[in-house]
Structures are given as C-alpha cells and as structure tokens.
Amino acid sequence: MMVAVIKNYDIQAIKHAVCLAEKHEKFKINGLFAGEIHQLKKDAPELYGKVNELISVGRWNPCAGMWSSCGEKISEEALCRNILYSAQELKKEYHVFYGVDYYNASLAKCVYAGRFDAAIIEAAKQNHWLECADGSRVLVLAADSFTDVLSLNDEKAKENEFMTFEEYSKAVLLSPLDLPTVKSGFEPKAYTDDEKKLLDFERAAVQKKEDVREQVKALWLSREKCTADVQPKDNVKIDVSGVELVAFKLAEDGTGDTVIRVRETDGRETPVRLICDDIEAAFRFEILPYETITFRVDAQGYVTETFIQE
Amino acid sequence: MEPFILKKHTARKTTVMPKDSPAVPEQLFIQECKKPDLDGFQYPLPVRKCEYTCYAEGENGVLWLGSTNGVTRFDPGADYEEDKIMYFSARRHLEEKKVEKILADGDGAWVLTGEYVTHIEMPVMPCEQKAEILLDETNKYVMRRGMVSQKELRERRVLESAYPYTSSDNDGSFTSAHAAGEVFHYAVYRDKYGENHPKTVKARADATKAVEACLLLMYIHGREEGFVARSYHLPDEPVPDDGFFYERKGDKAYCVKTTASEKTGRTGEAVDCTHKIPERLAKLYTDLGYTEDGIVYKADTSSDEITSHFMQMWVAHDILGSVDPELDDIIKDACTRTMTHIINCGFELHEHNGKPTTWAKWSKRYFENDMLGYVDAPLNAAELLSYLKVTMHITGEKGIWQQTYDSLIKEGYADLTTKHFDRFFQGAVCCDCAPEEDLMYGDNMLATLAFWMLCSLEKDEALLKQYRDGYRSWAPSLLREHMPGYDFPYLLSVPDAGIDVERDALWFYRNELSRLCSSVVLKRHDVPMKKKRNKDEDNRPEISALLPQDERFITKYDRNPFNYNPESWHPETTVEGCYVFTFAYWLGRYYGIIGEEE
C-alpha cells in the first residue's frame, strides 16, 4: 500500500496527480494545504474544479490543519487560527493533521482540540505519541515513507494500492503499537505581543458589536501586524489568577454567538468561575494544568465547551 | 499522615407533600411574590437571571431564589465557595420545576410548585452521622440476604414500597465494596470504642453479614471446580430475561430459558452442583425457610466480580480473620478454589462446558486475539497478578501461587500493567471518540482495586515501581472524578499522589442523605455542556464542571459523573445502596486519611 503525496504547490504535479486519478479509479492522492487550494482556485479554476471533485469523493486528502506549508515556529493561538481557517476552507472534517514541523510545544493540545486523532509531521523521524503539558496527546506519524506523485507513472499507479492520510492513520491505529511518548513541555505564552494587539482589536470589535472576522482572518494568515491600537474593556472576570483569557471573538458561522478561549498557566487543576455580563455569561468549569479550553456562548448566555473550529 | 478533619456540615433534607398537607404553613400561600434584583450578582447561577421570579430572605444573610426551574440558595457566608450557590431542582428536590412561592423558615424554606410543596431543611451534621443514616436506609430498603445493589419501588418516592427482590448483574461486585466499607467501619469503631461496645457489635454484625453474602456467591453454584456466581434468586423471585441462569434441583442445576440461552442452545443443559455450601453461608436463605432446591444463580460471571471478591476477601481476612476464625477458614477455601480454577483454566473463568465466560479472561490468547483484548490487557494483567498476591497473603502459602506469579512476570504481565494509557487512548481513537466518552466507567473501580491490592502487597521494589507506574497511567481517568473511593486507595499506593483531600471532603459534605434516584436538571446556565468528540450519536455528551453530589444523578461507581442528560435519568422508583459513600468514608477513616471533629 502506498501513500502518494504532492510535495509542493506545483501546478504540474497537481495536473499529473489529477491525470493519474482520472485514468486509474483506485488511485488516491494526498497534499495541498488549505491556503494552496484557495490559491489554486485563482490560479487554475478548471484544475481546482477537478481537485475539488476528487476531494469530495474522498480520493484526494488535503493537508488539513495548517493553512500553508510554512514551517516556522508559531504561537499556540496562531496554531489554533490555522486549524480554524483551514477547516473553514476545506469544509469537510478531517481526522489527520498535516504539518511541516512541530510549530510549538502546544501542538498536541491544539491538534487534539481541533478534533484530530493523529498528526503527520514531516519533521518527525519516527512514529511516536506526542504529549503536551496538559496531558493531551496525539499520534505523530512520520512522512518519510510517502511517495512523491511525480515519481509515479501509469504502470505504478495501476499496479499499486493507494491510501489517503486518513486511511493510513487508521491502519496504524488498528495495529498493536509500542511507541515511545515524547513530552513537549509547556509553551509559556499563547500569543506574541503583536498578536495580542490583534486579539485586543478583535475583542474590542465584539464589544462594539462590529464584525471584523474577515479582517482578522486576513491578518492571522498573512502574519502582518495589526496596526490598530485598541484597549478593549475588561469585561471578562475570571476568579482565579492562573487562568488567562486568550481570545474573545465572534463565532465564525455568523450566528452572533461569542467564542471565548481561556488558558491555565500555573500548572494547577482548578475549578474556575467566569463572568461576562455583556453577553449574559456566568459559568463555572474545571480546567486541567496548562489546558486551553474554547467556549461558545449563545444569545441567552448558555455555554458549550467546544473545539477550536468555532 | 495527619488526617484531614471533617467538620460538621450542612446537609440537605427535602420532603415533598401535597399542598393541602396540614404541615404546610399558611403563610406560604399569602406570601407576596417579589422578583429579586440580580443586577450585578457576582456568582454564576444555575438559571438565567431573568427567570428568577420570587425570593425569600433566610437566616444569616441566606437568600432563597425561586425560578421557572427550581430553587437556588445563596449563602454569602458559606465556608466553601462551592457551597455559596446551591441548586434544588425537579424532581430530586421539588415535584415540579416552576416555583410559585417561597417562604424562608429557619435555616430552610417552604417551596410551592403547582400542586405540591417541598419543605427544605438544612441540618448540620458530621459525615459519620450521614454514613449511619445511609447505612440504615440500605439495611432497611435495599439489602436482601446481605447483598446490596439497588431496589425498585412500587410507588414513587416511597421507600417502604420497595420490592423484596431485585436483579443485578453485579451483586458480588457491589456487595464486595459494601462489605469492605463495613469491615473498615467495624475496625474504626473497635479501635475507638472497644470490641464489646454496642456500636462495635452492630458494625461487626453488618460487616460479617455482607462478607458472608459475598462468599455465598462463591459457593451457591455448587460446582466442584470452583466458580463464582454473579447473583442468585430465591424460588419465588422472578428471573429476568437477561443472561444465563441455572436452577438447582438436587445435585444438578439446569439452564433456565432466556433469550440468551435459547440463542446459544444452552436451555436445559445440566451442570453438577454437588459441592456443599458452608452451613454458615447457607443460613442467609435457610433462615428464611428455603433450601438450595429451586435457587437460581446467574452465571457468565465477569472479571468485575472476581476482582471485587478478592478485594473483600483480603480486607475481611485482615480485619475479621483474627476474631472470626471460622469465617477466615471459609475465606481461605473460597480464595483457594477460585484461584485454582483460574489457573487450571488457563487464566480464564470457565463455564462447565470449558468455554470462557464473556468478560473474565486474563489470558494471553485474549490479549493477543483482537483489539478489545489488546486494550483490556493492562488492566486484566494487573487483576490476575493481584489475585495471586492476595491468595498468597490470605493462605500464607507460596507454592503454586508464587510459581504462577513468577511465570506471569517472565511472560511480561507486569510490563503490560504500565501500558494502559497508550492502549486505551489508541482504542478510543479507533472508535472515533474521546477516551472519557469511551471509558467503561466500571473499569475505574477495577483498576483502583487491582492496583491498590498490588501496591499494598508487593514488596519487590522493581515490581512495585512498575505497579505504581501502571496505577499512574490510570490517573487521568480516575482522578478527574475527584471521588474519594478512587482518590484514597491511590493516595495509599502512589507516593506524591497529589490528592486534594480537602476537595474530597466536599464530596462527603455534599452527599445526599438518601440514595433514592431521581432526575436532576443538568441543562444549567452556570455549567457548560461539552460538545462531544464521539461521532456516535448514541453516546452522551458531558458537562464541563463536576457538580456536587447533591446536584447530580445518583449512581454507583460505574457511570461518568460528567454525563449530560438534559432532563430525566430516573423516575424516583429506584433506591441505590450506600456503598459509594460508606466504602470511601470508612476506608478513609480506617487508614487515617480523614477524621471527624470530636
């Protein structure tokens, strides 16, 4: 069984993959991040249509989770936003995260909170469990056994069986595993100073009942600095000192619900009370050491603990 | 360790009555109904602020708030933050949701909801008194011939209407925990009051009866080769259509017709039952005028039962053995026969036909055969090793027990005990769900018992380290429940366990005074619902906060305490046994983890 991949955003490689898929009905291909698919729509609409069709029938597994193939270190909140905006673009739910690198110590936490079961990481040298400081864990799969689609011809495409990332991950999970666990430590800050400005801008907009979702998304994905210098009202009261507010935003689905993300930083399991009178939210919850939790508050103040993709 | 001293604490006592009951004060009906001003109220409330419709001021600044969905009590002076807001909901504490009037009365309140009134009282009492109240309820209404699981009621809320019989898959498991709790209870009173004090004498009688009931399950089947029954029924008790049952007639027992027995072609099959039941144990039914003939026992016993039995035998031997040598001899015999059966059957529990029961397998062929065995292996390996340690401890013998133990260690059983977390996580993910959604919650109790026994009895440092590592691999699922019945054995077994005994104290403080099951409101404004990871729509989502015991559904040790079920769970026609409280409480007292104010 082979896992065929498109290694880079390369129109020729994409065309080759589509061609193989059209000729050989059992052929499956993996590759392209959400941002690359978004770009393909502009660069080659017809080709995009074919890729999209293959995605919809499960024969093309995009690289879910990250917006692009950037391998730089990024913050925990930037990782969350990648997962969120990638999910928006891909629209379909995937169980396997694909990344170039580990990005930061919160990878396992974010991947798990993004509802992924496994992560394929190009930088991984072997399969292993990755465990975050809050106890979240994910199965990390190395990518070195994957086959570049450009090395496949018609004959190879015909005579081999192919798997998607999802199928590959499932096959690994169904076998007896005796893997080492790598502990990734604690990321002290959820965001950079520049990202804090963007988070403040976003929060202030919610308080002023302004919808800045598209603007915020563009800034996160382009990694440009937010030039607005706003101080939102301190409208969220948290009764314990080791739990910080990370994000306060509108839900991406346009319902008007508010999304609140909090993070434990002292390394203590603790019961917490959070009150935000502006949105009639007053609730309590348990948070584990170093855990990050995303909540969604509806118009009547009822709260759901949810995933990153909100 | 210094014990954490439990203080006297408010309990809640609610009495529901028709509104025309003479006990209801007239003042309640003429009370003016004023909406409370909750602007700026700084605590999360279980109901939306706009849905509070009336209030009454109680003693010491306490505020009683009535709403469209229950009563909230606000006590700004409460010692614990968790006690400042208390919620009373339908139908645990109120007959109906909508509160029409509320009248403060001393430390309590009268609440009018439709055609019924609830009188809420808040007596202050020590936890020891609570344990006695709960035991008393269990002895009167739940226990049958020493066994405690649960009972159904003919009439809602009327404990006196309890049916004299019940059915259970796990009489052994639940009664074992109850028995161990009562043995500890006896030991605490013995040390405090002396062997001959009336309290000690009663405690010893309760403990002995529970232990005898457990042991009877290890003999009631009459099989020569050793076996353990899940449960048994007297001839005039109905047999449920749920599994495999055998009716004793003379020196044979015949498989009773059920859906399961028909499906497997086992109806009518005969099993020898020639092994004599010790007379002392048989008295549990002979004193009621019955003989073995016509008794129906339940087979296809699982590892839950076996693990729990070994635990209660260990505890009973250590504490009752020296004062009751006859009982101790029966314990030794039961232990030896069961262990011999397991070894002779290749580390499985076998039915008479040589086939393993569905869930009592500790063999490599089970562990290596399929995904379920692969995931179960760490726990089951720990269980089997613990049975051998207990057998050596109780019998004082090594011989075949030690040889078997050593051989299992060589085969990697001790190594297996450390692999739970990885394998369980892997198994859950394969089923497309989060571990906490997939967990068989009864396994938490089994892991607790198995590792507690192993860590208590193993003296080899290297093996002990492995067992502690194995126990730690269960910590994420065990400790999130903040249940003293799990926390205390863990504290005794794992150094630097990091258990918050003060939080466990709250668990005792906030337990109800009755184990009558009824629905509670879980769709609350102050507690998030947790979106489930499990793609299986049948599985219930969770809530994000652990509710106090008196605000969540009443259950045994085998349910997820975070389960979210919007409205109903039980229709007030089931009463559970008290062991969930009493096992934890008396174990904590016995080992000096908790104490009571003098």
Short mmCIF file of N, CA and C in Angstrom, two decimals, chain B residues 26 77-78 102 104 154 181 196 204 256 258 279 293-294 310 339 354 359 397 402 418 437 502 538 543:
data_model
loop_
_atom_site.label_atom_id
_atom_site.label_comp_id
_atom_site.label_asym_id
_atom_site.label_seq_id
_atom_site.Cartn_x
_atom_site.Cartn_y
_atom_site.Cartn_z
N GLU B 26 -49.59 28.25 56.46
CA GLU B 26 -50.48 29.12 55.69
C GLU B 26 -49.73 30.29 55.06
N GLY B 77 -22.12 33.67 53.35
CA GLY B 77 -21.20 33.38 54.46
C GLY B 77 -20.69 31.95 54.49
N ALA B 78 -20.99 31.16 53.46
CA ALA B 78 -20.58 29.75 53.47
C ALA B 78 -19.06 29.64 53.50
N ILE B 102 -42.22 31.10 47.74
CA ILE B 102 -41.15 30.57 48.58
C ILE B 102 -41.18 31.30 49.91
N ALA B 104 -39.09 31.50 53.63
CA ALA B 104 -37.95 31.07 54.45
C ALA B 104 -38.45 30.60 55.80
N ARG B 154 -42.44 0.23 44.33
CA ARG B 154 -43.75 0.17 43.67
C ARG B 154 -44.33 1.57 43.51
N GLY B 181 -16.35 -1.70 53.01
CA GLY B 181 -16.66 -0.48 53.76
C GLY B 181 -17.11 -0.80 55.17
N ASN B 196 -16.46 -4.65 72.54
CA ASN B 196 -17.77 -5.04 73.09
C ASN B 196 -18.78 -3.90 73.15
N ARG B 204 -19.84 -4.87 63.53
CA ARG B 204 -19.27 -6.18 63.18
C ARG B 204 -20.33 -7.10 62.58
N VAL B 256 -31.81 -22.12 32.70
CA VAL B 256 -33.16 -21.59 32.58
C VAL B 256 -33.34 -20.97 31.20
N THR B 258 -33.91 -18.37 28.67
CA THR B 258 -33.87 -16.92 28.44
C THR B 258 -33.54 -16.72 26.97
N GLU B 279 -22.51 -24.23 55.83
CA GLU B 279 -23.78 -24.03 56.53
C GLU B 279 -23.96 -22.59 56.99
N ASP B 293 -32.68 -26.20 46.80
CA ASP B 293 -33.56 -26.56 45.69
C ASP B 293 -34.41 -25.36 45.25
N GLY B 294 -34.40 -25.13 43.95
CA GLY B 294 -35.18 -24.02 43.42
C GLY B 294 -34.41 -22.71 43.37
N PHE B 310 -11.91 -10.73 45.43
CA PHE B 310 -10.56 -10.84 46.01
C PHE B 310 -10.29 -9.67 46.95
N MET B 339 -8.88 -19.30 42.81
CA MET B 339 -7.57 -19.14 42.18
C MET B 339 -7.16 -20.41 41.43
N GLY B 354 -16.36 -25.75 29.55
CA GLY B 354 -14.98 -25.49 29.19
C GLY B 354 -14.76 -24.19 28.44
N TRP B 359 -16.53 -12.09 29.93
CA TRP B 359 -15.68 -10.99 30.37
C TRP B 359 -14.71 -11.35 31.48
N GLU B 397 0.57 -19.21 51.97
CA GLU B 397 1.33 -20.20 51.19
C GLU B 397 1.98 -19.54 49.99
N GLN B 402 3.11 -18.72 43.96
CA GLN B 402 4.33 -17.97 43.65
C GLN B 402 4.90 -18.39 42.29
N THR B 418 1.69 -1.39 32.75
CA THR B 418 2.06 0.03 32.59
C THR B 418 1.54 0.62 31.29
N GLU B 437 -15.22 9.64 26.76
CA GLU B 437 -16.54 9.26 26.27
C GLU B 437 -16.63 7.75 26.08
N GLU B 502 -8.95 17.89 50.73
CA GLU B 502 -9.97 18.88 51.09
C GLU B 502 -11.10 18.87 50.06
N ASP B 538 -25.28 8.02 19.79
CA ASP B 538 -25.89 7.43 20.98
C ASP B 538 -25.16 7.81 22.26
N ILE B 543 -20.78 17.48 30.74
CA ILE B 543 -20.74 18.86 31.22
C ILE B 543 -19.30 19.17 31.62
#
